[in-house]
Structures are given as structure tokens and as C-alpha cells.
Tab-separated table of C-alpha atoms in Angstrom:
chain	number	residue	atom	x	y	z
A	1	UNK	CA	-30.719	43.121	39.544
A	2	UNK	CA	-34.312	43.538	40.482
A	3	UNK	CA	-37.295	42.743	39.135
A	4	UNK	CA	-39.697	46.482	37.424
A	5	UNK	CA	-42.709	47.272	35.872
A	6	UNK	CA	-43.126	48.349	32.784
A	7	UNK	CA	-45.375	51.043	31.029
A	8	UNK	CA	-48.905	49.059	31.723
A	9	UNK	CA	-48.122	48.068	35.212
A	10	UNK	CA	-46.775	44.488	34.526
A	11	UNK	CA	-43.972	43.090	36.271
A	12	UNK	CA	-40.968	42.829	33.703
A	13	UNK	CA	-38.370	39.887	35.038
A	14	UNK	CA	-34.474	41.009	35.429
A	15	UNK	CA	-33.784	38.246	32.633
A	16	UNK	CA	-36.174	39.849	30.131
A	17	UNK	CA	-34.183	43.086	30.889
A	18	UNK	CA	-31.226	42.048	29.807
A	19	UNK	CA	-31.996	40.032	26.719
A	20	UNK	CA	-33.754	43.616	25.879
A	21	UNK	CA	-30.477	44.870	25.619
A	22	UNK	CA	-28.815	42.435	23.019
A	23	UNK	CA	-29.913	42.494	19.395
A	24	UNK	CA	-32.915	41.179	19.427
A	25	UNK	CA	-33.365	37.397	17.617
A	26	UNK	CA	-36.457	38.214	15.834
A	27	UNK	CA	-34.934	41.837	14.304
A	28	UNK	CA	-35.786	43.061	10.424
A	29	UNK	CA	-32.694	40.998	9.461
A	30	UNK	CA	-33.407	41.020	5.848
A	31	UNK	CA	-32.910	45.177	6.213
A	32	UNK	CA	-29.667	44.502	7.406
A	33	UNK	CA	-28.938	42.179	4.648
A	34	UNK	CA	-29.959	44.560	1.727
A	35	UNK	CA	-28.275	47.680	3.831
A	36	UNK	CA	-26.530	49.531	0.744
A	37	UNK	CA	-23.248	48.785	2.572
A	38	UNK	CA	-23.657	45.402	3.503
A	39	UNK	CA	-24.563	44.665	-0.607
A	40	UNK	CA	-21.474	46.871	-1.697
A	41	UNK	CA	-19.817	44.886	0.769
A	42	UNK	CA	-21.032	41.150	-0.648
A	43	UNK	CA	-20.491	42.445	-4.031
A	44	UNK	CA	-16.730	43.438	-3.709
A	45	UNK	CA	-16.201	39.981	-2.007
A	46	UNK	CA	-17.741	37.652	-4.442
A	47	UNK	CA	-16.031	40.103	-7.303
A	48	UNK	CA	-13.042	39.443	-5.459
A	49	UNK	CA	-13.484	35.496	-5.633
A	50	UNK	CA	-14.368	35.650	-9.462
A	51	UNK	CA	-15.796	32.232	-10.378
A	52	UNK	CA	-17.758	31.084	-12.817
A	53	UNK	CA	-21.249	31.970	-14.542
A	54	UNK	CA	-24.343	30.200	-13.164
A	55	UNK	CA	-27.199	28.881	-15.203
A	56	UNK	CA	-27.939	32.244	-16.804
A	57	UNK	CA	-24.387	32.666	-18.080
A	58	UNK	CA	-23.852	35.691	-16.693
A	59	UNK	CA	-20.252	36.587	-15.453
A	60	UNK	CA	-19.012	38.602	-12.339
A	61	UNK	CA	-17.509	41.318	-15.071
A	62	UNK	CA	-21.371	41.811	-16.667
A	63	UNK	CA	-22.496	41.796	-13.544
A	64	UNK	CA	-22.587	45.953	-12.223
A	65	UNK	CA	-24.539	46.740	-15.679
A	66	UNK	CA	-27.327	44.157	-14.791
A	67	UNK	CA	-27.181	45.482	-11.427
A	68	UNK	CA	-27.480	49.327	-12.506
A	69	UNK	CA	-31.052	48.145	-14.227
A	70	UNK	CA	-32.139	45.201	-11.947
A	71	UNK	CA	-30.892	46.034	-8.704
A	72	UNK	CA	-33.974	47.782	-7.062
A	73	UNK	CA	-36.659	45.199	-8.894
A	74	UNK	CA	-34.268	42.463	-7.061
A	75	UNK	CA	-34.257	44.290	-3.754
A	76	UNK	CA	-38.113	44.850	-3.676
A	77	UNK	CA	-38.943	41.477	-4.275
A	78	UNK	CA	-36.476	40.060	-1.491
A	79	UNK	CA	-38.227	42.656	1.202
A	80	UNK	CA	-41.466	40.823	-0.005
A	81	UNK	CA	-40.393	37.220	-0.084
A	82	UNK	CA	-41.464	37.085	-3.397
A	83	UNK	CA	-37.526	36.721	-5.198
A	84	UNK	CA	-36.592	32.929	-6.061
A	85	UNK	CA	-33.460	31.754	-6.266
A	86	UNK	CA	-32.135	30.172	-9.445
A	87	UNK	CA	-31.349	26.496	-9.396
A	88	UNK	CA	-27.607	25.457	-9.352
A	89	UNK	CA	-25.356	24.742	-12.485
A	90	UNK	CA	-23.692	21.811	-10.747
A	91	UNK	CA	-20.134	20.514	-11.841
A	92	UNK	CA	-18.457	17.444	-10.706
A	93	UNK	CA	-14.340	18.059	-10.034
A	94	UNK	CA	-12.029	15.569	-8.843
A	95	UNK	CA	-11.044	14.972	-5.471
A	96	UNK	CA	-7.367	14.437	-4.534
A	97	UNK	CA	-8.134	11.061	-2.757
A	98	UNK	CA	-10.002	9.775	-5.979
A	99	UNK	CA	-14.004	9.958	-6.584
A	100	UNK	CA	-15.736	13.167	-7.036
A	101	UNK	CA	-17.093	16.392	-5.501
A	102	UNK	CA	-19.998	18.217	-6.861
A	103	UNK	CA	-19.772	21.631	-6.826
A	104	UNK	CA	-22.930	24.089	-6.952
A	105	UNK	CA	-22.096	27.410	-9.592
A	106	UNK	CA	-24.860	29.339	-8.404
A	107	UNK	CA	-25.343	32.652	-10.457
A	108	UNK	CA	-23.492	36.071	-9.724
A	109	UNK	CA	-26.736	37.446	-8.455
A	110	UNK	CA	-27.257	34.399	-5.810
A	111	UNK	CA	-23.647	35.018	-4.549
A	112	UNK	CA	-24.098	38.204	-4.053
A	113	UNK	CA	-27.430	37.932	-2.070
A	114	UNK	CA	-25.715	34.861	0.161
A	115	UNK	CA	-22.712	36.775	0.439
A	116	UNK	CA	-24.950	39.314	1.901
A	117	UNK	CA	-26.749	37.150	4.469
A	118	UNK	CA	-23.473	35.230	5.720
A	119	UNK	CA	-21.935	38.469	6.384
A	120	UNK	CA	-24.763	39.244	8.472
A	121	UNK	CA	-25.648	35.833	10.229
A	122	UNK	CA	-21.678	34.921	11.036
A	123	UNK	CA	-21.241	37.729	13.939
A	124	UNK	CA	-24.771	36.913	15.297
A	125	UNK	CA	-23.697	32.608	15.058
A	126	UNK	CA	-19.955	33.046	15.320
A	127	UNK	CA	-19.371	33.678	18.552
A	128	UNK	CA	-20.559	31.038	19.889
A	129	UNK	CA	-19.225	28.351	18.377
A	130	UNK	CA	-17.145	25.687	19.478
A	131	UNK	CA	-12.946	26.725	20.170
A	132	UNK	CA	-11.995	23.326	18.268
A	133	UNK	CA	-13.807	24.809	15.189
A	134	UNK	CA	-11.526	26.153	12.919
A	135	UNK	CA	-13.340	25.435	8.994
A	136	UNK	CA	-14.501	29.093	7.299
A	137	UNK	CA	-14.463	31.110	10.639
A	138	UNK	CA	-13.187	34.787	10.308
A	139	UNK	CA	-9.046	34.872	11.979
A	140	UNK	CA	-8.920	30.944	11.944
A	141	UNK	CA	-7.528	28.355	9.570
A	142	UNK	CA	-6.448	24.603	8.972
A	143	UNK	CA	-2.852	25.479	10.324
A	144	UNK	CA	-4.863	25.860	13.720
A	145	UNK	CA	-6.578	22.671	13.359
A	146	UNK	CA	-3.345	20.927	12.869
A	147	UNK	CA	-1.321	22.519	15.317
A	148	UNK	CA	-3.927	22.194	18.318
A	149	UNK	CA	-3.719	18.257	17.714
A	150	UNK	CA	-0.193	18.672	18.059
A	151	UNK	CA	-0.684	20.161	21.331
A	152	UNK	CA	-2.485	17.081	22.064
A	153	UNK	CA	-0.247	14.646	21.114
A	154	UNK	CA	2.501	16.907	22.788
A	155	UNK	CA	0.568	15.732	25.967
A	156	UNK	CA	0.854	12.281	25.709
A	157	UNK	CA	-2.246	10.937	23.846
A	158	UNK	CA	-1.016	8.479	20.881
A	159	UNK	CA	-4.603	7.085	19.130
A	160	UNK	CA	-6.918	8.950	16.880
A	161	UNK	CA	-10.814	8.400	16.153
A	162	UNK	CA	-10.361	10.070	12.338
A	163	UNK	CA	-14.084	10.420	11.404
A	164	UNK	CA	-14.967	10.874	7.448
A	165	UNK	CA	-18.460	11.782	7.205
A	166	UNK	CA	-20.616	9.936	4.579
A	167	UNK	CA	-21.432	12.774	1.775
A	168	UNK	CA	-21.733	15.127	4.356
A	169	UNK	CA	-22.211	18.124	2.099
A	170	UNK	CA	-24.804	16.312	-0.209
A	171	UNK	CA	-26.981	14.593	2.587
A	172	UNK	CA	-27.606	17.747	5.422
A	173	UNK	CA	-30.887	17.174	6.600
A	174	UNK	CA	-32.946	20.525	5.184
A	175	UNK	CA	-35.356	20.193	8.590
A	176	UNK	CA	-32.582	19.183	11.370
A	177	UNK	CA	-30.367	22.219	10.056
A	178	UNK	CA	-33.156	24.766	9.617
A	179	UNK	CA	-34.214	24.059	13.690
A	180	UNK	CA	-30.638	25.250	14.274
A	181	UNK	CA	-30.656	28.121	11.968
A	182	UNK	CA	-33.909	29.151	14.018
A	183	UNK	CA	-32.223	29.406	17.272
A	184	UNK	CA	-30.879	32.610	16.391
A	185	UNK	CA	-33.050	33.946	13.484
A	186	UNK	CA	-36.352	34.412	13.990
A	187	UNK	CA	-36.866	37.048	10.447
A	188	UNK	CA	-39.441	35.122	8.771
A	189	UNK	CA	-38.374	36.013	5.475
A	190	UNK	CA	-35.094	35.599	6.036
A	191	UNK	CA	-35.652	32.148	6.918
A	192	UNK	CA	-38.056	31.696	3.760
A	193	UNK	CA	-35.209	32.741	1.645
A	194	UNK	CA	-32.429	30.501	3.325
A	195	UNK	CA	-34.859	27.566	2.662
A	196	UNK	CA	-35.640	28.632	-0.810
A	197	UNK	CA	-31.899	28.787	-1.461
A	198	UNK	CA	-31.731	25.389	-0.028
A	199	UNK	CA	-34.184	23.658	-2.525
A	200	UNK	CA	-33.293	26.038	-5.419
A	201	UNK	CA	-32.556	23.053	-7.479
A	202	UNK	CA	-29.510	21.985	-9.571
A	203	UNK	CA	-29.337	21.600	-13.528
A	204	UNK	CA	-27.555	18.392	-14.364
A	205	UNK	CA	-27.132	17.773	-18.254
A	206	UNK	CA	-30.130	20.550	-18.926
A	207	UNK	CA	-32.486	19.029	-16.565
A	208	UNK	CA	-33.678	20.538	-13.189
A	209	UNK	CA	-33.668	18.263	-10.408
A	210	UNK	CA	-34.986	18.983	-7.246
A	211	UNK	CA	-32.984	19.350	-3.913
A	212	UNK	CA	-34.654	17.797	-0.988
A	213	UNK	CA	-31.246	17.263	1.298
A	214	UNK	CA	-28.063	18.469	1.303
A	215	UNK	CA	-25.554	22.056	1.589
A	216	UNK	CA	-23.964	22.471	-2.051
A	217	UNK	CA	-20.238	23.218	-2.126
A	218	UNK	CA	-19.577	26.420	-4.007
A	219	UNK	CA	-22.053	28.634	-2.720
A	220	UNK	CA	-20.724	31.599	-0.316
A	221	UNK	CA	-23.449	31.000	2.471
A	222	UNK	CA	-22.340	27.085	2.668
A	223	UNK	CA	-19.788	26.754	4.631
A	224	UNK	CA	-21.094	29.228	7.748
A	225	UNK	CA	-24.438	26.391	7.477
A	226	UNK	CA	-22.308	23.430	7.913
A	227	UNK	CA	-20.529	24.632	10.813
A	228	UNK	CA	-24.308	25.872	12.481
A	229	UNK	CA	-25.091	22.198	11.940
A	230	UNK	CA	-22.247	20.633	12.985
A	231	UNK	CA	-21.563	23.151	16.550
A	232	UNK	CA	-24.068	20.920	17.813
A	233	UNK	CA	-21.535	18.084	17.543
A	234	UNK	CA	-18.658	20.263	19.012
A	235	UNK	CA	-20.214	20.457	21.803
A	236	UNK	CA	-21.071	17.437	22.644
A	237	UNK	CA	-17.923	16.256	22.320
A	238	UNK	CA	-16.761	19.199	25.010
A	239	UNK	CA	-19.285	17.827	26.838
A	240	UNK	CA	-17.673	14.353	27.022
A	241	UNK	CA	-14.529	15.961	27.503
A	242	UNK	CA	-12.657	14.628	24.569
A	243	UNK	CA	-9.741	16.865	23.065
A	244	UNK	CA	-10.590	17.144	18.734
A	245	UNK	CA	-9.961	19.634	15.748
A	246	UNK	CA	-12.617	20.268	13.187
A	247	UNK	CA	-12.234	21.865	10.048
A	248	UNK	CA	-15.218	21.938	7.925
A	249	UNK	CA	-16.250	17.989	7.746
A	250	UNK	CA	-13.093	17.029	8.464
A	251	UNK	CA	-12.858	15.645	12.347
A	252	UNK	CA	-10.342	14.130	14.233
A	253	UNK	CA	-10.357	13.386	17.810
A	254	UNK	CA	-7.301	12.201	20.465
A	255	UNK	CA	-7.514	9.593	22.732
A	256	UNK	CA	-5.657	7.822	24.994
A	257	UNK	CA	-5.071	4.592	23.867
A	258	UNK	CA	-6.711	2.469	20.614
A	259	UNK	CA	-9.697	0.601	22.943
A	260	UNK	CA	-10.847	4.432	24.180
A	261	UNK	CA	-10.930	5.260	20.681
A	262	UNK	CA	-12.924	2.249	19.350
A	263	UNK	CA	-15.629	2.988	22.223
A	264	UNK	CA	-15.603	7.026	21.197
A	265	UNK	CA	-16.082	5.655	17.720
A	266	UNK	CA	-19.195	3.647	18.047
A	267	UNK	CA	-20.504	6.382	20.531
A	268	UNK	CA	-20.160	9.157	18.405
A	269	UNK	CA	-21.567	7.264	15.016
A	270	UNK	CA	-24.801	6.528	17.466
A	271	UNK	CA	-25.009	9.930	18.215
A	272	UNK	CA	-24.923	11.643	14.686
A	273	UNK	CA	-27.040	9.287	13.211
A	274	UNK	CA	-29.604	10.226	15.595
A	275	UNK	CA	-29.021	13.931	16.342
A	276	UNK	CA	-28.090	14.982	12.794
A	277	UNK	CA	-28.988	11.945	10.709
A	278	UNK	CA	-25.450	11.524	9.415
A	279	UNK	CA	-23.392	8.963	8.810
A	280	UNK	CA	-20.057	7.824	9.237
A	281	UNK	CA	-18.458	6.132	6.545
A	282	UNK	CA	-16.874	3.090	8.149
A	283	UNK	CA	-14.756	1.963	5.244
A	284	UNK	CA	-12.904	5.491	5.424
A	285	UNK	CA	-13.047	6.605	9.064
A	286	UNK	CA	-10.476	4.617	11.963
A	287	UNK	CA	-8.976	4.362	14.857
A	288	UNK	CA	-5.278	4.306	14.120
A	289	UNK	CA	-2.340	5.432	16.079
A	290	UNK	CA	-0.959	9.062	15.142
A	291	UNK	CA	1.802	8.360	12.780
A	292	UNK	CA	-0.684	6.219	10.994
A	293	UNK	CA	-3.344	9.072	9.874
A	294	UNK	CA	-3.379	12.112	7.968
A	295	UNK	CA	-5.410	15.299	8.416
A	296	UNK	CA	-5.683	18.108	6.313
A	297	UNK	CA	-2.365	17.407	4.115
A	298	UNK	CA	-0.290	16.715	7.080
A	299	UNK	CA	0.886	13.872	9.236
A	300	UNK	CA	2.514	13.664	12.780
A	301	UNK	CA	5.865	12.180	12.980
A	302	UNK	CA	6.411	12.153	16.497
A	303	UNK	CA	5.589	15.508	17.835
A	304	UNK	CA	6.522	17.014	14.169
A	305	UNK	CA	4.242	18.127	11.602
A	306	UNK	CA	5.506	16.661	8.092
A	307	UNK	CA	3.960	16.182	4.812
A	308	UNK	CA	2.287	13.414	3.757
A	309	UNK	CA	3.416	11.522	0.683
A	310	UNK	CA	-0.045	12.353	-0.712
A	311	UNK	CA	0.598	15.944	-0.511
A	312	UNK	CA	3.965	15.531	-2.464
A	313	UNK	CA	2.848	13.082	-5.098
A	314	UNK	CA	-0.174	15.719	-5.913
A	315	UNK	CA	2.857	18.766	-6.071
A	316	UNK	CA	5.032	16.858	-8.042
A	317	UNK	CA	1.274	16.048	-10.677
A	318	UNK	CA	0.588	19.984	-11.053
A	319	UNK	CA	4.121	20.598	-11.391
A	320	UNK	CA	3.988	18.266	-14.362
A	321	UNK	CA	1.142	19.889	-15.828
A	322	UNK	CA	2.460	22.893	-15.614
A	323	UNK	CA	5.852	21.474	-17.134
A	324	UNK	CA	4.439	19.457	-19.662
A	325	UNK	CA	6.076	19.322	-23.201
A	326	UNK	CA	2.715	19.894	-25.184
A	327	UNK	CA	2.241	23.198	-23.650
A	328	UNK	CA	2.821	25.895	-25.924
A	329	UNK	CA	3.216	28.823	-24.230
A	330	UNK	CA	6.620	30.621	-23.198
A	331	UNK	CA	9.146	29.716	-20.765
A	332	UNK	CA	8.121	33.284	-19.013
A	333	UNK	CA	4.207	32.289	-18.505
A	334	UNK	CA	5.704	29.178	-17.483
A	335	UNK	CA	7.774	30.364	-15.071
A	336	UNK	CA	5.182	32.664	-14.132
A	337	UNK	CA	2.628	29.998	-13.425
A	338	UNK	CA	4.674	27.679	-11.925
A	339	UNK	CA	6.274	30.108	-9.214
A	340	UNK	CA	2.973	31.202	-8.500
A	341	UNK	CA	1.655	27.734	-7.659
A	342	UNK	CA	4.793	27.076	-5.680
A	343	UNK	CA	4.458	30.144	-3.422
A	344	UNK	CA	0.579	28.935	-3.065
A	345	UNK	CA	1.353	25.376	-1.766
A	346	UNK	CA	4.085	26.453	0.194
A	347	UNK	CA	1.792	29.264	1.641
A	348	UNK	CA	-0.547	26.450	2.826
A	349	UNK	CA	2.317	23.690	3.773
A	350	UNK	CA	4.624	25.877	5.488
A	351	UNK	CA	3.471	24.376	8.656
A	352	UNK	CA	5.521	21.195	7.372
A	353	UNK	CA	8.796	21.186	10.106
A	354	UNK	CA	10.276	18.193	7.499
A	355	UNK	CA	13.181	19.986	5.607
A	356	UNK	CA	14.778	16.879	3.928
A	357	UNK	CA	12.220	17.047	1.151
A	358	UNK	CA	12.928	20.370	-0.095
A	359	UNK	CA	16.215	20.457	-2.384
A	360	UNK	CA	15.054	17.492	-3.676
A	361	UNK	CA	12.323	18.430	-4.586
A	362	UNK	CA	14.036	21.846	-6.082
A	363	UNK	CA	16.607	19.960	-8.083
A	364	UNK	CA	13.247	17.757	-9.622
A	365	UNK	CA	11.283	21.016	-10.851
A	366	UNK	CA	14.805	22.472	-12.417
A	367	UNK	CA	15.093	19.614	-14.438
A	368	UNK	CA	11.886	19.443	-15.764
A	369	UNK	CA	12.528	23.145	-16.517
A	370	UNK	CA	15.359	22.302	-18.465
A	371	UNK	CA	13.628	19.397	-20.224
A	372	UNK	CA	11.180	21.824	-21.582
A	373	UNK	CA	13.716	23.881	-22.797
A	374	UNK	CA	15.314	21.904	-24.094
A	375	UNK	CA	12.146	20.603	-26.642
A	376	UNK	CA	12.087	24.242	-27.152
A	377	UNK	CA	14.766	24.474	-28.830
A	378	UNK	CA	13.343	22.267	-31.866
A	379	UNK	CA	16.538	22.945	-33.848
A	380	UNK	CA	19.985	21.348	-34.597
A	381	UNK	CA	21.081	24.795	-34.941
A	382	UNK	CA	19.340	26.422	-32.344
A	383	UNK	CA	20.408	24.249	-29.747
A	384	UNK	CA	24.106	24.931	-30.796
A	385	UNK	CA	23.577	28.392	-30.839
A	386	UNK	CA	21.872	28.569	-27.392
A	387	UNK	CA	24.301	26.256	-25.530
A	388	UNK	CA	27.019	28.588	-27.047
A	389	UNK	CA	25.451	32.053	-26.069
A	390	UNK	CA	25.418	29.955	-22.711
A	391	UNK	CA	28.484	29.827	-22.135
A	392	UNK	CA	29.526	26.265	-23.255
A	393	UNK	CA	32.362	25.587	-25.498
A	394	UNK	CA	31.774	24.971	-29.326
A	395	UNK	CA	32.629	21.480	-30.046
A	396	UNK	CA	30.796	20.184	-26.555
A	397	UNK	CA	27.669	22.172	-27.699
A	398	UNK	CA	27.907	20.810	-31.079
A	399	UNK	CA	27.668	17.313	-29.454
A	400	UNK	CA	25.301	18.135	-26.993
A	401	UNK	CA	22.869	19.848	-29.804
A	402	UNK	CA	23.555	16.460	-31.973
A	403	UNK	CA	22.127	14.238	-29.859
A	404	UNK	CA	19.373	11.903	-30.146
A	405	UNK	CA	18.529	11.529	-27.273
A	406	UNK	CA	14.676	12.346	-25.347
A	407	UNK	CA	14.442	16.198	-23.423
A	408	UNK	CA	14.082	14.384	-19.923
A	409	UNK	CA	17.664	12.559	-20.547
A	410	UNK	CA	19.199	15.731	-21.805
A	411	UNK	CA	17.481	17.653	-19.185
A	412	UNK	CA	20.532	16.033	-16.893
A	413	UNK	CA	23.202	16.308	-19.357
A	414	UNK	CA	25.954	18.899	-17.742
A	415	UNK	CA	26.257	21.182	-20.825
A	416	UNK	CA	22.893	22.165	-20.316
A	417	UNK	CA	23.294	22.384	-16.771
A	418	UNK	CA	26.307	25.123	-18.007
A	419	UNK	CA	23.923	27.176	-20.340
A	420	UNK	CA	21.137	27.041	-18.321
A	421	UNK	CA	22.185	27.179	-14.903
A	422	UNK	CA	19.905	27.396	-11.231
A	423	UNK	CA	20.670	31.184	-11.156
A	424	UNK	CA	19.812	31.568	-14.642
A	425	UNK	CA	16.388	29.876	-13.710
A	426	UNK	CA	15.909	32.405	-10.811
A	427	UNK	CA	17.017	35.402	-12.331
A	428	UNK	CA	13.806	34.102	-15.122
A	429	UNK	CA	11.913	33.834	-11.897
A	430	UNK	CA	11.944	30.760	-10.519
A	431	UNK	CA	10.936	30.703	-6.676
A	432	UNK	CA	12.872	27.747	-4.746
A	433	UNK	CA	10.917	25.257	-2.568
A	434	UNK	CA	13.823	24.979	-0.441
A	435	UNK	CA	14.476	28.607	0.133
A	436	UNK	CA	10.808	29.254	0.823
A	437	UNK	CA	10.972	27.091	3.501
A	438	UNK	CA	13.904	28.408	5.540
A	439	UNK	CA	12.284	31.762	5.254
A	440	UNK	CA	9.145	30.735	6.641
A	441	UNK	CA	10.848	28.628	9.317
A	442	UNK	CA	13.822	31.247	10.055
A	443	UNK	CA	12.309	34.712	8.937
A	444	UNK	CA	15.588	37.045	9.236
């Protein structure tokens, strides 16, 4: 391609030409964020994801009436950069590991207006990021993550650098991520309004305190912010040539052998502190063979994906909850609840190829099934009457109902086994672990 002259004479390089014909960087974004479709769009999703109210209580079901009267009063004052964001009702949850995570309830009006500019920033930023990025990207997941480190480990390489980033979420550096967000956006306004959103604040016991670093968790334009930031680090490490997964913060990289790693380790920390001004926590991040780390709820055993012992003793907690005695509800929300978290995890830890867990763990949640019951059935007389209608003869469910003994020893005690049998439990609804797992590993 040649070089032309334009309208006034002046000679127009090839180069110019062509960037002429992509979407220009420096665009009226912000009318393509508050595009009627786009917003209808936003709103369905973060209706959709439900949540809770922000700081002004509102909820995602009072929402449309606000909108009907607000809407175009919000929408003028976004075109001229005069809207501000509402700070951040934050709220600590646990994590599975221990500690906490703080997560940022930002109101159903924010959502909706992030919503709005993630759907259009992720096609323009998408694209180009890194292949070993797999955290909040549209047709990717964790099971990618986890199975492209298989593939690595499939080809020989035994030692992992597993990097835990110090607070990544709560200490982004506003200015080092903003220079990346520019890159590709150059709508002022647009960029005003990401930054407002970025030091909107967060109200901790009725106090507003200011937010001078950090990405909060919770927020629907989060996620696509943390992987802009962190792309930067992708590539790098395809620069070096080194073969890694990321999903969100979580890293983990394959080496050769445990000296390779321990050199990638102290390279790497160098690097992010300076680039990004992140750290690594030490005390959490190693250099470990394969069948010595976890990532993402799964270990390697060999060239096998398994679960982790982690991710079974936090099943086998919510299954308690869920089974506890003190709850008073009835055996059909139970059952309800309880099938629908099963179906969940095993959504998520299909990718486990271990199958020696699963009746085990089957026969475990029966029981406790049975236990509660069991404690249901307050009554002398009840119990006799149940074990009866169950099937078990009068004098044995006369002793059975007699005894003084606790609902989790009864729970094994074969007369209750007879009334209340597995098929009984399934026919209630009960989804098996076991047979979840054959279906997703041997679909007929």
C-alpha cells in the first residue's frame, strides 16, 4: 500500500490509512455506553445477578420505578461529566483459606452504569489479551486454567512458581492502571468517570473513607480492570517464554525443575514490584513440586486432576449447614437446597477425574439426611408410626422409636435405613454426588 494525499494536499502515510479504518481510540465512547440498548442490556444483566442494596438501600426490584423518573436526569449528567458515583457499602466475608475479603456493594444504579461501560470496553480490550488468561473473559473459565497446566505437566515439567499476590484487589495502583486503561480509551469523560468510580469511596461503620488505591471486589466493571492491569504481566511472561495459567489473581507458572523456579520467582517479584507496584506475598506464594500445590480447588495427582482435601472439607461444612438439626424448615426445602448446592459444586468440580470420593461421600449426606429426620420426628409415637408406614415391622419399630439414643447414632440404625431408604431420598429429590459424576465423565 502506497502512500496519498488527502483533501488539503498533505501526504497521508499507508499506516494512518489503515488505523482510519478501525474504531477509532478516541471515539464518543460514553454514547456507546448510554446507547438505549447497551443500558437495557446492563440492566437485564445486573437484574439477572440480583445482589444486594448499596448505600442508598435501594434494591434491584425498586429499581425500574426509580429509573422511569431518574433515568434521563442520570443520563444527562453522565454526557456532561457532571454524575458522581456513590461511595461503596463495603462488607467483609470470609475466605475459604481463613482471613477476609472485602467486598464493595455498590448501588443498583452504579452497576448498572459499570455494567454498561464493561460491556463496551471488553470487545475493544479483549482481544488482545494474553491466551493464558482465563479470569472473567467472555467463552473462558477456571476449568481452562486448570486443564492447560495439565497440558503442561503432560509434557514433562514437574515444579511450580504458585504466586499469591499481596491484597491484590485492595492495593491496584489508581495511576499505573489508569496509563493502561488509556492505551485504548482516549473519551475523556469516559476516563473521568472510570476514575471517579475508582475513588468513589467506601462507608465502613457509617463513615466515608476515601479510596486512594485499590479495584473493589463486587463491582461489575472490576474484574475486566484487573485483567487490563495484569495483561501487562502475561506478556511478559510470553516474552520469557515460560508456560502459566492465570485466572483473575490467581497465577501459577511451570517449570522445569525447583532451581528454574526459585530464579523465575525472584525475577518475577522484581518485576511487579516495579512495573505494577505489587507485591508478592512470600509467606503464601512457593516453589513446590506439582503434587504439592493447589490451584483453583484442584490438585494434580500425576497427570490427573483430583480434588483437594480443602475442597471436600468445605462440601462436607455447607452440607452441614444445610443439614443442621436447628433448622426449622421442611425436609422438602431441605432437600431442595441441598440438591441445588450439590448440582452447583459438582457443576464447578466436575473436572475432578478422582471417582473414589464419591459414594462416600453420598452415603455421608444420606445419613445426615436421616439424622434430621429422624429429630423430626420429636415423638415416641410418631417415630413408631413413621417407621411402620415405612415398612418396618411393629415390635422392631417400637424399639427403634424407644430409644435413647442421639439422631446421628440412629441415623445408622438399619430400621431407619428400611423406612427411609436411598430411593426414598431420591424419589424426595435427592441428587447423588456419585451419579453426577459418571454422567459428567460418561454422558450416555
Amino acid at each position: 500500500m502506497t502512500d496519498s494525499r488527502s483533501a488539503t494536499g498533505q501526504i497521508v502515510p499507508a499506516s494512518s490509512r489503515r488505523e482510519a479504518t478501525q474504531p477509532a481510540l478516541d471515539c464518543d465512547l460514553m454514547s456507546r455506553v448510554l446507547d438505549r440498548s447497551n443500558m437495557q442490556r446492563a440492566w437485564k444483566q445486573v437484574r439477572a445477578n440480583r445482589g444486594a442494596p448499596g448505600i442508598d438501600r435501594m434494591t434491584v426490584e425498586e429499581f425500574p420505578g426509580f429509573a422511569r423518573v431518574g433515568c434521563s436526569g442520570i443520563r444527562e449528567s453522565l454526557r456532561d461529566g457532571s454524575y458522581a458515583p456513590q461511595p461503596v457499602r463495603q462488607k467483609a466475608i470470609p475466605k475459604p483459606g481463613g482471613g477476609e475479603r472485602l467486598l464493595g456493594i455498590r448501588t443498583v444504579t452504579d452497576r448498572v452504569i459499570q455494567q454498561a461501560i464493561a460491556q463496551v470496553l471488553t470487545p475493544m480490550f479483549d482481544p488482545h489479551f494474553s491466551e493464558s488468561s482465563f479470569g472473567f473473559r467472555p467463552g473462558r473459565s477456571a476449568h481452562g486454567a486448570v486443564t492447560q497446566i495439565q497440558r503442561y505437566i503432560g509434557n514433562g515439567r514437574r515444579f511450580t512458581v504458585d504466586l499469591d499476590l499481596e491484597k491484590f484487589f485492595d492495593r491496584v495502583n489508581h495511576d499505573v492502571l489508569m496509563l493502561r486503561v488509556t492505551r485504548r480509551v482516549r473519551d475523556v469523560s469516559l476516563l473521568r468517570l472510570i476514575g471517579r468510580y475508582l475513588r468513589s469511596g467506601v462507608v465502613v461503620d457509617g463513615q466515608k473513607k476515601a479510596t486512594w488505591q485499590g479495584v473493589l471486589q463486587g463491582s461489575p466493571l472490576s474484574p475486566l480492570l484487573a485483567n487490563i492491569l495484569l495483561d501487562d504481566f502475561d506478556k511478559e511472561l510470553e516474552r520469557r517464554g515460560h508456560t502459566f495459567a492465570r485466572y483473575a489473581d490467581d497465577e501459577m507458572i511451570v517449570v522445569g525443575s525447583e532451581k528454574a523456579g526459585q530464579r523465575v520467582m525472584a525475577s518475577i517479584s522484581h518485576w511487579l514490584s516495579k512495573h505494577l507496584r505489587l507485591q508478592v506475598n512470600a509467606n503464601k506464594s512457593q516453589v513446590a513440586h506439582i503434587i504439592q500445590v493447589a490451584f483453583l480447588g484442584f490438585r494434580f495427582g500425576g497427570k490427573k486432576i483430583c480434588w483437594t482435601s480443602k475442597t471436600i472439607k468445605r462440601f462436607k461444612q455447607r452440607v452441614r449447614e444445610i443439614t443442621r438439626r436447628t433448622w426449622g424448615v421442611s425436609m422438602k426445602r431441605r432437600l431442595r437446597e441441598l440438591s441445588r448446592y450439590i448440582v452447583g459444586w459438582m457443576g464447578y468440580f466436575r473436572l475432578s477425574e478422582h471417582y473414589r470420593p464419591t459414594p462416600e461421600l453420598d452415603k455421608w449426606i444420606r445419613r445426615r439426611l436421616r439424622m434430621c429426620v429422624w429429630r423430626q420426628w420429636r415423638r415416641i409415637r410418631t417415630r413408631i408410626r413413621k417407621l411402620i408406614a415405612g415398612g418396618v415391622p411393629k415390635s422392631w419399630a417400637i424399639r427403634t422409636g424407644m430409644s435413647a439414643k442421639g439422631p446421628w447414632h440412629m441415623s445408622r440404625n438399619r430400621a431407619i435405613h428400611a423406612a427411609i431408604g436411598d430411593e426414598d431420598l431420591a424419589n424426595l429429590g435427592l441428587v447423588s454426588v456419585e451419579d453426577l459424576w459418571v454422567r459428567f465423565h460418561y454422558p450416555q
